[in-house]
Coordinates of C-alpha atoms in Angstrom, one line a residue:
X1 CA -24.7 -34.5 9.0
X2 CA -26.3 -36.1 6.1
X3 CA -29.0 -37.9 8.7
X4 CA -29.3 -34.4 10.1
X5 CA -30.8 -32.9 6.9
X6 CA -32.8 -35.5 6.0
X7 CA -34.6 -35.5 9.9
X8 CA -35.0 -32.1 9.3
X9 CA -36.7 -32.4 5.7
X10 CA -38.8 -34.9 7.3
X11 CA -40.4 -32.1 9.4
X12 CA -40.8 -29.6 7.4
X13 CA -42.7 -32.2 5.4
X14 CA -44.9 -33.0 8.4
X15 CA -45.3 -29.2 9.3
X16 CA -46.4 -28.9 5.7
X17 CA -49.0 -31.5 5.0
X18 CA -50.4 -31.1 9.0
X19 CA -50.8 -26.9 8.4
X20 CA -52.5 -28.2 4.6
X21 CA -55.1 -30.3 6.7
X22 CA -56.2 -27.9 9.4
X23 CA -56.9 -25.4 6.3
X24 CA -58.8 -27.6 4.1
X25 CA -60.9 -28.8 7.3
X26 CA -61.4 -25.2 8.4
X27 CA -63.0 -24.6 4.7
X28 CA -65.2 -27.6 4.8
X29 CA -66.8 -25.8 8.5
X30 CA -67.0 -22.5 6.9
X31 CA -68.9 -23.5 3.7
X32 CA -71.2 -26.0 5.4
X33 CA -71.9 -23.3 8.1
X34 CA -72.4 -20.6 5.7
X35 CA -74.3 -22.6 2.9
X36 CA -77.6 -23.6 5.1
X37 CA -78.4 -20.3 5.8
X38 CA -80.3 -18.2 3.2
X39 CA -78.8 -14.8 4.6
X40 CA -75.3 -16.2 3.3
X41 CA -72.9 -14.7 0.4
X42 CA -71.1 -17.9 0.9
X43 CA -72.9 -20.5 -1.1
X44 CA -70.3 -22.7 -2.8
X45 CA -66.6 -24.2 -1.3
X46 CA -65.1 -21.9 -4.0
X47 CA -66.8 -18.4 -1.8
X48 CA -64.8 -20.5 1.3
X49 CA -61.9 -20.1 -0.5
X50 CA -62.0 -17.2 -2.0
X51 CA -62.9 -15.7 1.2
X52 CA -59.6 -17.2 3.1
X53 CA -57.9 -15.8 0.2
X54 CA -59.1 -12.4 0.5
X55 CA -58.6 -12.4 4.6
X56 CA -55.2 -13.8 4.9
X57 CA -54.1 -11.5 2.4
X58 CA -55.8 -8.8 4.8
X59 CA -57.0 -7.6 0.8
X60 CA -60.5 -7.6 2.1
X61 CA -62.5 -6.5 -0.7
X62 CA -66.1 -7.2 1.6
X63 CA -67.8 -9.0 -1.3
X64 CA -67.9 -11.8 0.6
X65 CA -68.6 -12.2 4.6
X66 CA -69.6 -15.1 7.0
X67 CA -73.7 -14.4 8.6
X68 CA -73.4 -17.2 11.6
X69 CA -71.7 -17.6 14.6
X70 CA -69.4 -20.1 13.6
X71 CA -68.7 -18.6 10.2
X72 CA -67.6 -15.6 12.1
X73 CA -65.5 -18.1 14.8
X74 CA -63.6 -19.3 10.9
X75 CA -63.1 -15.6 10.2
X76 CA -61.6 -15.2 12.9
X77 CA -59.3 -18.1 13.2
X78 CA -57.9 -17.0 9.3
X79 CA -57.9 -13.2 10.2
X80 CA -55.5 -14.6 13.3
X81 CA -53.4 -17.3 10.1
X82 CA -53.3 -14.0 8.3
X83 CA -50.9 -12.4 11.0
X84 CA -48.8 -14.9 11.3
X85 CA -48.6 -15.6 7.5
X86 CA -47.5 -12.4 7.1
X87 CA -44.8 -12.7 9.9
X88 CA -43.6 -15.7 8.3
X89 CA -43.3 -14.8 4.8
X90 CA -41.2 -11.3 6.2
X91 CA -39.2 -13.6 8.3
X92 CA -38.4 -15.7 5.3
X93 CA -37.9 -13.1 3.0
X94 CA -35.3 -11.8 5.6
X95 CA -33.5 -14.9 6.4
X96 CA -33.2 -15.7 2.5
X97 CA -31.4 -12.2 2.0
X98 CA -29.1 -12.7 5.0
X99 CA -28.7 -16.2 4.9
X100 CA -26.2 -18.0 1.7
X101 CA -29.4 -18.5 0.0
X102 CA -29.5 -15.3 -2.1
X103 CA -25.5 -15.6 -2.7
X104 CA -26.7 -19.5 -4.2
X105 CA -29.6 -18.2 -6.0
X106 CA -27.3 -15.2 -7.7
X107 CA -25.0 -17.7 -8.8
X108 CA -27.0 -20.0 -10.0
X109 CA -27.5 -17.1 -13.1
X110 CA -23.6 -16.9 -13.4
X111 CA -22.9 -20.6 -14.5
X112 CA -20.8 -19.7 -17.7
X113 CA -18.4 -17.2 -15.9
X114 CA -14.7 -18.0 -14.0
X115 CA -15.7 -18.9 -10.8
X116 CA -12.7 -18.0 -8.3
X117 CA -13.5 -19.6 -4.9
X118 CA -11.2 -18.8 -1.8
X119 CA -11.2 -20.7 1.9
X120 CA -10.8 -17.4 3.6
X121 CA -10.3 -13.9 3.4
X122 CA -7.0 -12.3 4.5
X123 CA -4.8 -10.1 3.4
X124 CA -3.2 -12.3 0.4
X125 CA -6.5 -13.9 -0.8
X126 CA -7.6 -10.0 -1.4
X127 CA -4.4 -9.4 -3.3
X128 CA -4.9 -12.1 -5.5
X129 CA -8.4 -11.5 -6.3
X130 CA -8.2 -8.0 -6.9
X131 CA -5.4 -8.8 -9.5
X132 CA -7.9 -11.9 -10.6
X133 CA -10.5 -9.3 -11.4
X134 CA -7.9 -7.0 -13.2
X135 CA -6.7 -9.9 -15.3
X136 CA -10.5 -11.9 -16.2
X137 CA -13.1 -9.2 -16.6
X138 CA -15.6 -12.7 -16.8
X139 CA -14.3 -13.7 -12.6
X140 CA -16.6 -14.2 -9.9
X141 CA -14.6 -14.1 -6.6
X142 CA -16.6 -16.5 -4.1
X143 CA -15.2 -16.1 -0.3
X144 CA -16.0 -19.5 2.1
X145 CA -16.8 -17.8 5.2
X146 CA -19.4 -15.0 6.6
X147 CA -18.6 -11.1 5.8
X148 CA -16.5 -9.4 8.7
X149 CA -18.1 -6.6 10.0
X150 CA -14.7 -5.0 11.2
X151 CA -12.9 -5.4 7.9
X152 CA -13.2 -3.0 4.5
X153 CA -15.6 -4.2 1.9
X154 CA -13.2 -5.4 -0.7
X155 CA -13.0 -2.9 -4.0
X156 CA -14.3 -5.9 -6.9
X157 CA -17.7 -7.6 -6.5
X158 CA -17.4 -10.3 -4.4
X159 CA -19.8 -13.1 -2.5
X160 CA -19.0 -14.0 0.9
X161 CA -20.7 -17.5 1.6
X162 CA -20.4 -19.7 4.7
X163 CA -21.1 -22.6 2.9
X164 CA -19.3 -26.0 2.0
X165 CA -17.7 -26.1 -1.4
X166 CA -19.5 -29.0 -2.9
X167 CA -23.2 -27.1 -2.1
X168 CA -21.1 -24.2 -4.0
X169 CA -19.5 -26.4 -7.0
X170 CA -22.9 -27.9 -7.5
X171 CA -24.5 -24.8 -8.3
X172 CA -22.0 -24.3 -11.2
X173 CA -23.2 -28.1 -12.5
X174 CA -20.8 -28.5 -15.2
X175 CA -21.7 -25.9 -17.2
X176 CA -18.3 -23.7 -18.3
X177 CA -14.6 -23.6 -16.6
X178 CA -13.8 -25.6 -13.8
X179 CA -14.4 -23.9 -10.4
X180 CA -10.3 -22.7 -9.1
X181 CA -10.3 -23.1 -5.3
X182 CA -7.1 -21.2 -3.6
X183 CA -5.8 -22.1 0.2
X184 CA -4.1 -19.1 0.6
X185 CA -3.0 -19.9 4.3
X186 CA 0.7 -21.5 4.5
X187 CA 0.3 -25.5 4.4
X188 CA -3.6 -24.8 4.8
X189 CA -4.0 -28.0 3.0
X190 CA -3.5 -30.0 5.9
X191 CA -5.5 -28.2 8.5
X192 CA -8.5 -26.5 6.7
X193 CA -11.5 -28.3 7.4
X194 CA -13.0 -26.8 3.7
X195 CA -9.5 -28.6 2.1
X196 CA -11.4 -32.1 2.9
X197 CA -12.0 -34.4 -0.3
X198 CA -11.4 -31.9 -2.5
X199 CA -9.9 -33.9 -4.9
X200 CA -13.3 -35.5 -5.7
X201 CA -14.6 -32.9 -6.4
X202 CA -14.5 -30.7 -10.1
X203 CA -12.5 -28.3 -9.5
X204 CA -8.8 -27.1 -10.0
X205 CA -7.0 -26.3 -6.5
X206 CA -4.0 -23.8 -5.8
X207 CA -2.8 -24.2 -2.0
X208 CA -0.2 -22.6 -0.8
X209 CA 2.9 -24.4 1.1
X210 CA 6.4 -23.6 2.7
X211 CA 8.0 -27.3 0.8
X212 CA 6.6 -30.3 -1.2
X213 CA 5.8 -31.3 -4.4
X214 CA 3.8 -28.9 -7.4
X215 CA 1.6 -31.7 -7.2
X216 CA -0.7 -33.6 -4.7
X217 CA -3.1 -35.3 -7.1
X218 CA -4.6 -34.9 -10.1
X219 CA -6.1 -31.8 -9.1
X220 CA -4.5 -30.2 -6.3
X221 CA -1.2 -27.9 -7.2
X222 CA 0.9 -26.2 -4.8
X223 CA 2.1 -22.7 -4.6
X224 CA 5.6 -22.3 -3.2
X225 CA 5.1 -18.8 -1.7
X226 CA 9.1 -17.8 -0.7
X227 CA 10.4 -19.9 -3.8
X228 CA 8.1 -17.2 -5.9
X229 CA 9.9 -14.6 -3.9
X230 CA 13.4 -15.6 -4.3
X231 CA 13.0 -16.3 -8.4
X232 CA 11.2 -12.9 -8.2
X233 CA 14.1 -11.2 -6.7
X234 CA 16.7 -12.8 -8.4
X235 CA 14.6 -12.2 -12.0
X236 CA 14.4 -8.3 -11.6
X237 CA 18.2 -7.8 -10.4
X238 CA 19.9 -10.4 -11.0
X239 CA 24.0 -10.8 -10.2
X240 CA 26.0 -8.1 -11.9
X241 CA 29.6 -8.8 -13.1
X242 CA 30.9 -6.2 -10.1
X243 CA 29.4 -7.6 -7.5
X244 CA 32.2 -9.6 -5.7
X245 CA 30.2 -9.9 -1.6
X246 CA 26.7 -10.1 -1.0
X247 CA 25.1 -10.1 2.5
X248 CA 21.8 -11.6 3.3
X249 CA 20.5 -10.7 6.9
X250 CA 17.6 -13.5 8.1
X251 CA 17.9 -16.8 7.6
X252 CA 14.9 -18.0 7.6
X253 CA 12.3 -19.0 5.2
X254 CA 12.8 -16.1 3.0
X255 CA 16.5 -15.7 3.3
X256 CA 16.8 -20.1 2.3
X257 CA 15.2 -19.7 -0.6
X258 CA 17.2 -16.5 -1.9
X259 CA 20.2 -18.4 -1.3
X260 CA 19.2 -22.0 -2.9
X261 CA 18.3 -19.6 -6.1
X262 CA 21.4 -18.0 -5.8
X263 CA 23.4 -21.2 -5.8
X264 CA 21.3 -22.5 -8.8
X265 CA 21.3 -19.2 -11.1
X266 CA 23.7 -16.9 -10.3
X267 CA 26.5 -17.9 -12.7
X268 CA 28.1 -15.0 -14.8
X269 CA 31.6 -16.1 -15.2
X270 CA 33.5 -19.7 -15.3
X271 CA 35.9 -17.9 -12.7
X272 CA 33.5 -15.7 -10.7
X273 CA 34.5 -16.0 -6.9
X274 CA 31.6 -14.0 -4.9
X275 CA 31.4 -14.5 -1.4
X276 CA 27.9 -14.9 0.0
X277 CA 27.7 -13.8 3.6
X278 CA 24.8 -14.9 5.4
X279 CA 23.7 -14.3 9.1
X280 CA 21.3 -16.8 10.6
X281 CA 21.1 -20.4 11.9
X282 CA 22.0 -22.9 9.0
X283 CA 22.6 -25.6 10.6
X284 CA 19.5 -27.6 9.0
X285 CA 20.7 -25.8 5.6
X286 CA 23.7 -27.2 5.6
X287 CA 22.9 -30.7 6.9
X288 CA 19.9 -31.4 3.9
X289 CA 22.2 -29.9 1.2
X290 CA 26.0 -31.9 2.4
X291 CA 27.6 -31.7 -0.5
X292 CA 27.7 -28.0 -1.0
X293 CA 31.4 -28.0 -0.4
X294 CA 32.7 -29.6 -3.4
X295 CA 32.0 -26.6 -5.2
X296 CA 31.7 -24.0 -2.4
X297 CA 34.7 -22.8 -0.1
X298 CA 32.3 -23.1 3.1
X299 CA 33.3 -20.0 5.8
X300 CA 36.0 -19.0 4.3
X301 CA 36.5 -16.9 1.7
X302 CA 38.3 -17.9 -1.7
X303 CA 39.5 -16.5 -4.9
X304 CA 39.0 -19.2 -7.0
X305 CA 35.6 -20.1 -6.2
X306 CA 32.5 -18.8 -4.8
X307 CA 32.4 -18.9 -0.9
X308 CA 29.2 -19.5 1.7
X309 CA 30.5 -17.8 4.6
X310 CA 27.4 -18.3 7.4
X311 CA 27.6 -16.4 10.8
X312 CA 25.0 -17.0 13.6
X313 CA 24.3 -13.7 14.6
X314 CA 23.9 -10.3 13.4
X315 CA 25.9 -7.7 15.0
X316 CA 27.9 -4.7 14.9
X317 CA 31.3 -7.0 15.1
X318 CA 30.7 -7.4 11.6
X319 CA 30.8 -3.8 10.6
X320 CA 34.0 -4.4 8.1
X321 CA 31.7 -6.7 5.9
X322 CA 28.7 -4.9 6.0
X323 CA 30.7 -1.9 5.2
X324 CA 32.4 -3.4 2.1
X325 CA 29.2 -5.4 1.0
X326 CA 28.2 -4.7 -2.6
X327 CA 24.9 -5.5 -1.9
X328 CA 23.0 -5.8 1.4
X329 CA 19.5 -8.3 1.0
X330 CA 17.3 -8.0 4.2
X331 CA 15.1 -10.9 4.0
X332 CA 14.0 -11.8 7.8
X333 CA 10.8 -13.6 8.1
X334 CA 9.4 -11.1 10.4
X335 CA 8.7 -7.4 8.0
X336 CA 9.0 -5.1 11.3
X337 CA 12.5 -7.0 12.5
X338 CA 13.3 -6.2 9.0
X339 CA 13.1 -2.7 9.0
X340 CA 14.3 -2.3 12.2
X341 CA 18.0 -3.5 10.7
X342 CA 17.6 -1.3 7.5
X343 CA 17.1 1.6 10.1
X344 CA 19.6 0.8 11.9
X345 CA 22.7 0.0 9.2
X346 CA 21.6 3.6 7.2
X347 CA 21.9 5.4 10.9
X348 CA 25.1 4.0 12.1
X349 CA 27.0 2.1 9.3
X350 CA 29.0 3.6 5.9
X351 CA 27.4 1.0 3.6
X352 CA 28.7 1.7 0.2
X353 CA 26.5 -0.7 -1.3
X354 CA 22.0 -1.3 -1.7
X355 CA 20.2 -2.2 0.4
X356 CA 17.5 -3.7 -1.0
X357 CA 14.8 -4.5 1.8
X358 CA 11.7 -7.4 1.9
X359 CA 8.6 -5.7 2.6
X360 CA 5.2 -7.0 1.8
X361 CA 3.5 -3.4 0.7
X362 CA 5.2 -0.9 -1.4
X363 CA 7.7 1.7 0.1
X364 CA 8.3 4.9 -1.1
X365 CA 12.3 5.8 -1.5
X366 CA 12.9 2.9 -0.5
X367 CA 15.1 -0.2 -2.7
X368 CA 12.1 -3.1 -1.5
X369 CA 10.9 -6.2 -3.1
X370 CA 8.3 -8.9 -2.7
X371 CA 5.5 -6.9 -2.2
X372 CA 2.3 -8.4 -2.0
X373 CA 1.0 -7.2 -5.2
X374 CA 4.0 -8.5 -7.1
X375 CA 3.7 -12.1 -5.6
X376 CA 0.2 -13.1 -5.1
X377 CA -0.9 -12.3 -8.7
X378 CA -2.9 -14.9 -10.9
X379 CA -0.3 -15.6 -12.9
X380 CA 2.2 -16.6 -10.2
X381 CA -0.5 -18.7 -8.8
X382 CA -1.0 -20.9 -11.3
X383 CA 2.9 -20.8 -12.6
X384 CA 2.3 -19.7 -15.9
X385 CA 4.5 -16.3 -15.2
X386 CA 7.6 -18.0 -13.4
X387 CA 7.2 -21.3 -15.7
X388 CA 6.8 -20.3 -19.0
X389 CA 10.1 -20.6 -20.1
X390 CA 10.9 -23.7 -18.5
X391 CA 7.7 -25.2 -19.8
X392 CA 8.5 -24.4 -23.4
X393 CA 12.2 -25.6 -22.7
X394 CA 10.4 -29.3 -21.6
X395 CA 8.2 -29.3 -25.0
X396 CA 11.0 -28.4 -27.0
X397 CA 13.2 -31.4 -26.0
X398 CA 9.9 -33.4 -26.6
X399 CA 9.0 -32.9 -30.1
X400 CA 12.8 -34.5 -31.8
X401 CA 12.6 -37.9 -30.3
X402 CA 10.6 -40.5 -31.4
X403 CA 9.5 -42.5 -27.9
X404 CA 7.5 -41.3 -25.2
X405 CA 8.3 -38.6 -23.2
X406 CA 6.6 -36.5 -20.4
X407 CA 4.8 -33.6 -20.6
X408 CA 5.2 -30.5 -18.0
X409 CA 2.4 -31.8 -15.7
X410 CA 3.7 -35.5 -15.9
X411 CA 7.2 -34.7 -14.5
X412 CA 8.5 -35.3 -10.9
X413 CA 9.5 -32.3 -9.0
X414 CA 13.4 -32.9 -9.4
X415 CA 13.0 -32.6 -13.3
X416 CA 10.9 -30.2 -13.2
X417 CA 13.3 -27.8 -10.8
X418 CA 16.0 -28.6 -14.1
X419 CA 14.0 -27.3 -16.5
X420 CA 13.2 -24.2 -14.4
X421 CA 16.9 -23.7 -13.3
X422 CA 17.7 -24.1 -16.9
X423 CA 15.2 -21.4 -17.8
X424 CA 15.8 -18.9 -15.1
X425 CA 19.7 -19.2 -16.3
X426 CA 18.5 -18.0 -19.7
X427 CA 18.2 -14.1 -18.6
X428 CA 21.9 -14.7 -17.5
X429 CA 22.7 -16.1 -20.6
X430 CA 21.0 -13.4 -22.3
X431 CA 22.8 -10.6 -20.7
X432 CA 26.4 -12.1 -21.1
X433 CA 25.8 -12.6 -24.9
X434 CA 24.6 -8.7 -25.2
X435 CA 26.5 -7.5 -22.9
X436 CA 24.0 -5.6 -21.4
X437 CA 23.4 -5.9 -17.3
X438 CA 20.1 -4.1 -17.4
X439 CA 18.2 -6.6 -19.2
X440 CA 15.9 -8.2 -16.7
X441 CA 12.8 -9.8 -18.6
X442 CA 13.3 -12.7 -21.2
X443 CA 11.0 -11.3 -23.8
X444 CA 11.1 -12.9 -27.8
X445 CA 12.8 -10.2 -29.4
X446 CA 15.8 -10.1 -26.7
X447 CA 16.1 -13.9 -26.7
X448 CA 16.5 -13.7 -30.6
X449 CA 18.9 -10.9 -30.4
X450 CA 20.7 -12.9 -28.2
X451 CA 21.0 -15.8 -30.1
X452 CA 22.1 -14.0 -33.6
X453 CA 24.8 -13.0 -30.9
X454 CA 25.5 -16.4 -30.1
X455 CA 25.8 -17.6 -33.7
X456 CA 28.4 -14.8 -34.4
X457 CA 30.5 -15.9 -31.4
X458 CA 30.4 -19.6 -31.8
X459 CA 32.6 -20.6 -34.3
X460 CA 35.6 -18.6 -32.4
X461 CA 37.0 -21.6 -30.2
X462 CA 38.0 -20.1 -27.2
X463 CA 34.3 -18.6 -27.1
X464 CA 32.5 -21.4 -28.0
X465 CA 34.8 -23.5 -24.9
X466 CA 34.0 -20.3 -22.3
X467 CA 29.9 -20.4 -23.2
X468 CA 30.5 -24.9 -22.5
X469 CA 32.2 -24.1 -19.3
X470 CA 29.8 -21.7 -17.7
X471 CA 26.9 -23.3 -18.3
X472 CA 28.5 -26.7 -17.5
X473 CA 29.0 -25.0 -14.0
X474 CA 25.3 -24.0 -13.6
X475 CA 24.3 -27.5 -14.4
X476 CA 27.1 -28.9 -12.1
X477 CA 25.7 -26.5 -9.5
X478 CA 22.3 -28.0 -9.8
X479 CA 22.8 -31.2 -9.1
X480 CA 25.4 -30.8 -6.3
X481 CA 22.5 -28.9 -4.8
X482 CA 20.2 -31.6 -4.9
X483 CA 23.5 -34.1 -3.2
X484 CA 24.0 -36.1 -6.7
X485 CA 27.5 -37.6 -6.8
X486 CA 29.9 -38.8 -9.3
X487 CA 28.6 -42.3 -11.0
X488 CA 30.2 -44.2 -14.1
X489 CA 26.8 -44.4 -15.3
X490 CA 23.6 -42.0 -15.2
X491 CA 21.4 -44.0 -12.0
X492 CA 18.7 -41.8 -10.3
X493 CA 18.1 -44.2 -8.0
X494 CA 21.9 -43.6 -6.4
X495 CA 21.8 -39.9 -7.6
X496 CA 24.5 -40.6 -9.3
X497 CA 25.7 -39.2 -12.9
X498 CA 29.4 -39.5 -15.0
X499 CA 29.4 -35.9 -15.6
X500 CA 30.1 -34.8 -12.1
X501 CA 33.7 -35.3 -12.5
X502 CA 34.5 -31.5 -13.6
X503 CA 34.9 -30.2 -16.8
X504 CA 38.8 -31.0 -17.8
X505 CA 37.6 -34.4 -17.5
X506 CA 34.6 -34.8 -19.7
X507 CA 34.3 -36.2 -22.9
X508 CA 34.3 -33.9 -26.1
X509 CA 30.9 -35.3 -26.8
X510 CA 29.9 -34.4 -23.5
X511 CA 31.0 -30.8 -23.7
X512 CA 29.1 -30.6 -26.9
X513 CA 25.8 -31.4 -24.8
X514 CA 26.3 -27.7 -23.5
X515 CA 25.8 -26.4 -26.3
X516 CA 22.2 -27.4 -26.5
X517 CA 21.4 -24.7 -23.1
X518 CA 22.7 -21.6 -25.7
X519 CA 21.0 -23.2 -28.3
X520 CA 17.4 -22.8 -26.8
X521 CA 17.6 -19.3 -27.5
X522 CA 16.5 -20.0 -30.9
X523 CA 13.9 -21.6 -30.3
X524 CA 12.2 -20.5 -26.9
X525 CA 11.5 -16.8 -28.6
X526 CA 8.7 -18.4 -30.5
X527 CA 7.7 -20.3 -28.1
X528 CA 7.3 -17.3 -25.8
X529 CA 5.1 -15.5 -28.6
X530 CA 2.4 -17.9 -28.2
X531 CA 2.2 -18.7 -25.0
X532 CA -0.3 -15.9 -24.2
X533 CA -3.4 -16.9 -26.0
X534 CA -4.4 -19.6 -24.1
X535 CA -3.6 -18.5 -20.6
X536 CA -7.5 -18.2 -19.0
X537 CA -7.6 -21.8 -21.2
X538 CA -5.2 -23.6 -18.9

């Protein structure tokens, strides 16, 4: 490519210099034919070119005019250059307006604002820069491929340029925020031809991906798309003390990840037993996460525990559990397979209990979530929405101790998914201590409330030995999730850890290290009040 361009510069150099010749030569004949006759307004090389000038231009004032025959042969030659000077200069003019030389040259004047540059343009990338533009008045939203004649112009200014991204990023030279670069296309990292060396270049990248790490390198961050979903859901209604069956029709990659964040946060009681039916194929499920049934009672129900109770196949044999369901999640990958079953259980089932239905656009009268608009947004992107809590719980544990320690963007993905478990839990936490189911968002003033709450309750023992118990099972939860085992000493190399044991067994010092998960409430409110600020600044 690069031998390409500079063949091609090569001749446009020649073209250049060869046209600059046959234009200086055709001078030197018209003054030298003009200046020995007497008759002649052309008397000096300057006349020559101001009369070329003049012609070309087609001005033609008629001050000047060639007398002889082959001054007339000159005129005509230029009147001829004029034409196609003309033709070329439109042609150019043209071709720079169509072409991704105006979109370059325009933001060439816009080197100081947010520049926002998506690989394609579909439905999510236009969600996401529409809430962009709602969220950063100072965004320019740069798509990498040609306009699409058949599709609506977006509703926020936008530049469409088929170009590749280092031609773009060079354009901004340095000169304000780092270019963002999204791949909004699932595991388009791999495949994208416009995802090539992008880590060399200066930008920050957000791609989206069904598994992996946050991470890829120093630049390139990943966006778990049906993780954001399932922490979503879970977030806005969480488990209420009630709820004792919940049904989740599709198992796919929607209805995995609302279970795994089931598992990990739904904890309201040390003697909740809820039974989870699910219908769909877990076979793979089951096989990566083994372990599952040291704290799960695994197709069959229990009333000690909570049960996973997995059927392959949704159908109407299963009418007495859908029936008695306290809450019905449709989650099937597919959006019209989904509302075909929501359809079908309100026409020809007595559910007694919500149905709350995945659907990717809003629905009127209708209980949905995961829309679009509430999943693709800026701040779910770059996890500073979902992950705020959880990155103020890692800084807090930083600042006591005196050796090193890592910061959010230093940690693995395993410690990281502990520090967001940890913080999700806190909204349960939260609602236990008040008593109050409705509470959905962990805002400062709630967490401190909550925490006064905690303080009261504490010193009563059989309190303080109920708050230890529950969130001893959250944590157990967590790493039985992730197939850790019991250990006589902490080794992460053998995911192995002495706590794993249950609770009768620990040590009193280690039922005191509970207390530290209530504790945070303290401090995380004013963490949460500052958090703001520096949000365009990450």
């Amino acid at each position: 490519m690069a031998y390409w361009m500079k063949g091609r510069k090569k001749v446009y150099l020649y073209f250049i210099i060869s046209a600059g010749v046959v234009y200086a030569a055709l001078l030197l004949i018209l003054y030298y034919a003009e200046s020995t006759d007497s008759s002649s307004t052309i008397r000096t090389f300057g006349d020559a070119v101001w009369y070329s000038i003049v012609t070309m231009t087609t001005v033609g004032y008629g001050d000047i005019v060639p007398v002889t025959p082959l001054g007339h042969s000159v005129g005509i030659v230029f009147l001829f250059l004029a034409t196609g000077i003309m033709v070329t200069l439109l042609g150019a003019v043209i071709s720079f307006v169509a072409s991704e030389l105006m979109p370059l040259y325009i933001l060439g004047f816009q080197r100081r604002r947010n520049w926002y540059y998506f690989a394609d343009y579909g439905e999510e990338s236009n969600v996401l820069a529409a809430d962009i533009c709602r969220e950063d008045p100072d965004a320019v939203i740069i798509y990498g491929e040609k306009r699409d004649e058949h599709s609506e112009a977006p509703d926020y200014p936008c530049l469409f340029l088929n170009t590749s991204l280092p031609r773009i990023v060079a354009r901004k030279e340095n000169i304000g925020s780092k270019c963002r670069v999204f791949l909004m296309r699932e595991n388009d990292i791999g495949v994208n031809s416009r995802a090539n060396d992008l880590y060399r270049l200066p930008v920050e990248v957000y791609a989206r991906t069904t598994n992996g790490h946050d991470k890829l390198s120093g630049n390139i961050n990943f966006f778990h798309s049906y993780d954001c979903y399932a922490r979503q859901y879970w977030k806005s209604r969480p488990l209420c003390q009630e709820e004792k069956m919940i049904v989740l029709i599709g198992f796919g990659n929607y209805g995995r990840s609302i279970l795994e964040r089931a598992i990990l946060t739904n904890v309201i009681s040390a003697d909740q037993c809820v039974q989870y039916h699910i219908f769909g194929d877990a076979r793979e499920f089951l096989a990566l996460h083994y372990r599952l049934g040291e704290i799960f009672s695994l197709n069959q129900a229990s009333d000690t525990r909570d049960s996973l109770i997995f059927h392959n196949e949704f159908g109407g044999d299963r009418r007495e559990i859908l029936e008695k369901a306290d809450r019905i999640i449709i989650c099937d990958d597919d959006v019209q397979t989904g509302w075909n079953i929501f359809w079908n259980l309100n026409q020809f089932f007595m559910i007694r209990g919500r149905i709350d239905l995945r659907n990717n656009r809003k629905a009127p009268g209708v209980s949905y979530f995961g829309t679009n608009e509430d999943i693709y947004t800026l701040r779910n992107i770059m996890r500073t929405e979902l992950n705020r809590a959880a990155i103020a719980i890692n800084d807090i544990f930083r600042r006591p101790v005196s050796y090193p320690t890592l910061d959010w963007n230093e940690l693995d993905d395993f410690h990281r998914q502990s520090k967001i478990v940890a913080a999700d839990h806190l909204n349960m936490k939260v609602r236990i201590l008040l008593d109050d189911e409705t509470i959905t968002e962990l805002s400062p003033s709630v967490a401190e409330q909550a925490y006064q709450k905690y303080c009261e309750t504490r010193s009563i023992e059989a309190v303080k030995e109920s708050y230890r118990r529950l969130d001893y099972m959250r944590w157990l939860r967590f790493y039985i999730f992730y197939n850790w085992s019991y250990g006589p000493a902490h080794d992460e190399s053998k995911r192995q850890h002495p706590m794993l044991c249950g609770y009768e067994r620990l040590m009193p010092e280690q039922k005191m290290e509970r207390d530290a998960a209530w504790e945070l409430l303290g401090q995380i409110s004013k963490e949460l009040r500052n958090e703001r600020s520096t949000f365009f600044n990450i």
